XYZ file of C-alpha atoms in Angstrom:
217
model
C 234.640 27.986 88.373
C 236.323 31.360 88.801
C 237.825 32.127 92.197
C 238.467 35.713 93.233
C 240.772 36.798 96.053
C 239.194 39.661 97.984
C 241.191 42.184 99.978
C 238.710 44.009 102.210
C 240.009 47.190 103.836
C 238.057 49.318 106.277
C 238.152 52.998 105.321
C 240.385 55.405 107.211
C 239.306 57.092 110.407
C 236.679 59.846 110.079
C 235.487 62.572 112.398
C 232.302 60.614 113.093
C 234.513 57.698 114.155
C 236.229 59.961 116.695
C 232.878 61.276 117.917
C 231.469 57.717 118.249
C 228.606 58.481 115.880
C 226.779 56.095 113.563
C 227.859 57.012 110.045
C 225.921 54.791 107.686
C 225.131 56.601 104.451
C 226.269 59.947 105.876
C 229.563 61.460 104.803
C 232.193 62.490 107.324
C 235.699 63.562 106.226
C 238.799 61.514 106.892
C 240.903 62.856 109.744
C 244.662 63.243 109.339
C 244.974 59.877 111.071
C 242.404 58.505 108.634
C 244.471 59.667 105.681
C 247.456 57.946 107.272
C 245.359 54.775 107.722
C 244.797 54.837 103.958
C 248.479 55.386 103.212
C 249.445 52.583 105.590
C 247.039 50.222 103.844
C 248.454 51.338 100.507
C 252.004 50.562 101.624
C 250.886 47.160 102.875
C 249.265 46.322 99.545
C 251.526 48.180 97.113
C 253.076 45.024 95.624
C 249.789 43.203 95.007
C 248.328 43.430 91.518
C 244.609 44.224 91.665
C 242.541 43.361 88.607
C 239.573 45.302 89.972
C 238.634 47.606 92.837
C 235.256 48.366 94.397
C 233.892 50.657 97.086
C 230.779 52.510 98.122
C 230.012 55.982 96.806
C 230.766 57.591 100.175
C 233.708 59.983 100.333
C 235.512 58.108 103.121
C 235.582 54.911 101.069
C 236.462 56.608 97.775
C 239.326 58.633 99.258
C 240.724 55.579 101.050
C 240.637 53.306 98.012
C 242.075 55.930 95.656
C 244.979 56.467 98.056
C 245.662 52.735 98.064
C 245.528 52.532 94.266
C 247.726 55.617 93.835
C 250.421 53.981 95.975
C 250.241 50.656 94.151
C 253.365 49.560 92.267
C 252.045 46.347 90.704
C 250.297 47.703 87.597
C 246.850 47.562 89.165
C 243.649 49.246 88.018
C 243.836 52.997 88.466
C 240.334 53.741 89.717
C 237.584 51.862 91.566
C 234.058 50.947 90.602
C 231.777 52.798 93.029
C 228.243 51.754 93.858
C 225.632 52.416 96.550
C 225.355 48.620 96.859
C 228.569 48.706 98.913
C 227.410 51.341 101.388
C 227.358 50.815 105.121
C 224.086 49.888 106.800
C 221.584 52.744 106.571
C 220.712 53.827 110.117
C 217.681 55.943 109.237
C 216.979 58.695 111.758
C 219.876 57.382 113.849
C 222.387 58.588 111.247
C 224.850 60.810 113.134
C 223.599 59.638 116.543
C 225.978 58.591 119.296
C 226.461 54.853 118.833
C 225.897 54.012 122.487
C 222.581 55.889 122.515
C 221.386 54.328 119.260
C 222.142 50.739 120.232
C 220.678 51.291 123.703
C 217.448 52.465 122.094
C 217.465 49.403 119.852
C 218.192 46.877 122.577
C 216.553 48.287 125.712
C 212.985 47.221 124.785
C 214.335 43.655 124.627
C 216.452 43.807 127.779
C 219.848 44.588 126.190
C 221.850 47.768 126.683
C 224.426 47.804 123.890
C 225.530 46.397 120.536
C 227.914 43.925 122.161
C 225.187 42.304 124.229
C 222.696 42.120 121.354
C 225.241 40.467 119.068
C 226.525 38.130 121.787
C 223.028 36.854 122.552
C 221.573 37.042 119.044
C 223.332 38.436 115.947
C 224.241 41.545 113.992
C 221.158 40.824 111.914
C 218.991 41.077 115.029
C 220.669 44.379 115.899
C 219.711 45.691 112.446
C 216.104 44.547 112.890
C 215.793 46.127 116.314
C 217.315 49.429 115.175
C 214.722 49.669 112.417
C 212.018 48.961 115.001
C 213.425 51.732 117.218
C 213.665 54.256 114.368
C 210.549 56.465 114.613
C 210.568 56.795 110.809
C 211.394 53.082 110.246
C 213.860 54.178 107.561
C 216.814 52.222 108.984
C 217.608 49.054 107.051
C 216.596 45.813 108.686
C 218.622 42.675 108.078
C 216.651 41.527 105.032
C 216.787 44.961 103.379
C 220.494 45.282 104.089
C 221.382 41.919 102.545
C 219.107 42.433 99.546
C 221.268 45.457 98.717
C 224.616 43.985 99.732
C 224.016 40.785 97.754
C 223.724 42.970 94.642
C 227.152 44.361 95.455
C 228.605 40.897 95.870
C 227.082 39.899 92.532
C 228.601 43.007 90.948
C 232.033 41.734 91.996
C 231.240 38.131 91.076
C 230.066 39.078 87.574
C 232.885 41.509 86.787
C 234.403 39.261 84.090
C 237.708 38.791 85.891
C 240.278 36.027 85.329
C 240.511 33.071 87.657
C 242.491 33.824 90.836
C 242.193 37.580 90.260
C 242.888 39.921 93.176
C 240.106 42.359 94.027
C 240.428 45.360 96.334
C 237.256 46.289 98.229
C 237.232 49.211 100.651
C 234.367 48.693 103.046
C 232.854 49.844 106.347
C 232.927 48.686 109.957
C 229.468 47.199 110.350
C 229.574 45.814 106.817
C 232.829 43.995 107.503
C 231.356 42.572 110.704
C 228.246 41.509 108.803
C 230.309 39.773 106.120
C 232.425 38.019 108.736
C 229.365 36.942 110.696
C 227.682 35.516 107.612
C 230.689 33.995 105.867
C 233.251 33.461 108.632
C 232.004 30.120 109.861
C 231.555 31.341 113.427
C 235.322 31.557 113.982
C 235.606 35.261 114.724
C 234.467 37.770 117.348
C 232.052 40.160 115.648
C 231.095 42.230 118.696
C 233.821 44.856 118.128
C 234.364 46.801 114.924
C 237.620 46.299 112.989
C 240.196 49.055 113.094
C 240.280 51.725 110.420
C 242.628 50.601 107.661
C 242.502 46.950 108.753
C 242.720 44.172 106.156
C 240.404 41.170 105.895
C 240.884 38.579 103.163
C 238.263 36.351 101.562
C 237.611 34.226 98.499
C 234.603 34.504 96.226
C 233.407 31.926 93.702
C 230.208 31.407 91.731
C 228.484 29.892 94.748
C 230.614 30.625 97.786
C 231.992 33.493 99.858
C 234.588 32.504 102.452
C 236.479 34.625 104.962
C 240.135 33.569 104.949
C 241.516 35.906 107.602
C 239.794 38.586 109.667
C 242.180 41.298 110.866
C 240.247 43.417 113.311
């Protein structure tokens, strides 16, 4: 059974992050601080050999991961595999909306005013379901739709024909990291607050298991 060591980095800060907007599938440029987040992550990981690298096809993820790979000094792969499977949750008509407004609209019909309260009482999955319900176009991904896509991304990593104990770099997104930690973290971590830009979470992936090793929010 092949075991892969995953290094999950949240992309660098973007302008939508500063403006507290849901980003999802939308593209927002990295700020100067965001570019520094990427360089900091690259310095932190520069001596780790990566046999493979993956990220979504959004500019914030691609720029972050390429910065990390360019700074690497351990003969790692030079470029990532990009795929829409690794994208952040799609927020439908709430793309670009102030996060507080969007999550209020999702939770208010059920008696909850924000993302924190929805997740504390229920789950991130419930927050996804309620946001789709609140989306007038119903284009936002619900929990089942999100995981149907994300599971394809996980399988893309799992089936990448890598050696046992290979190191894999994966630049991801805030809600996606929370979703992975909620599902595979064994209930050990607080998933009500998004991880910092450039933060590192480690995990292991085998043929039949995904396990969070350390969540650095």
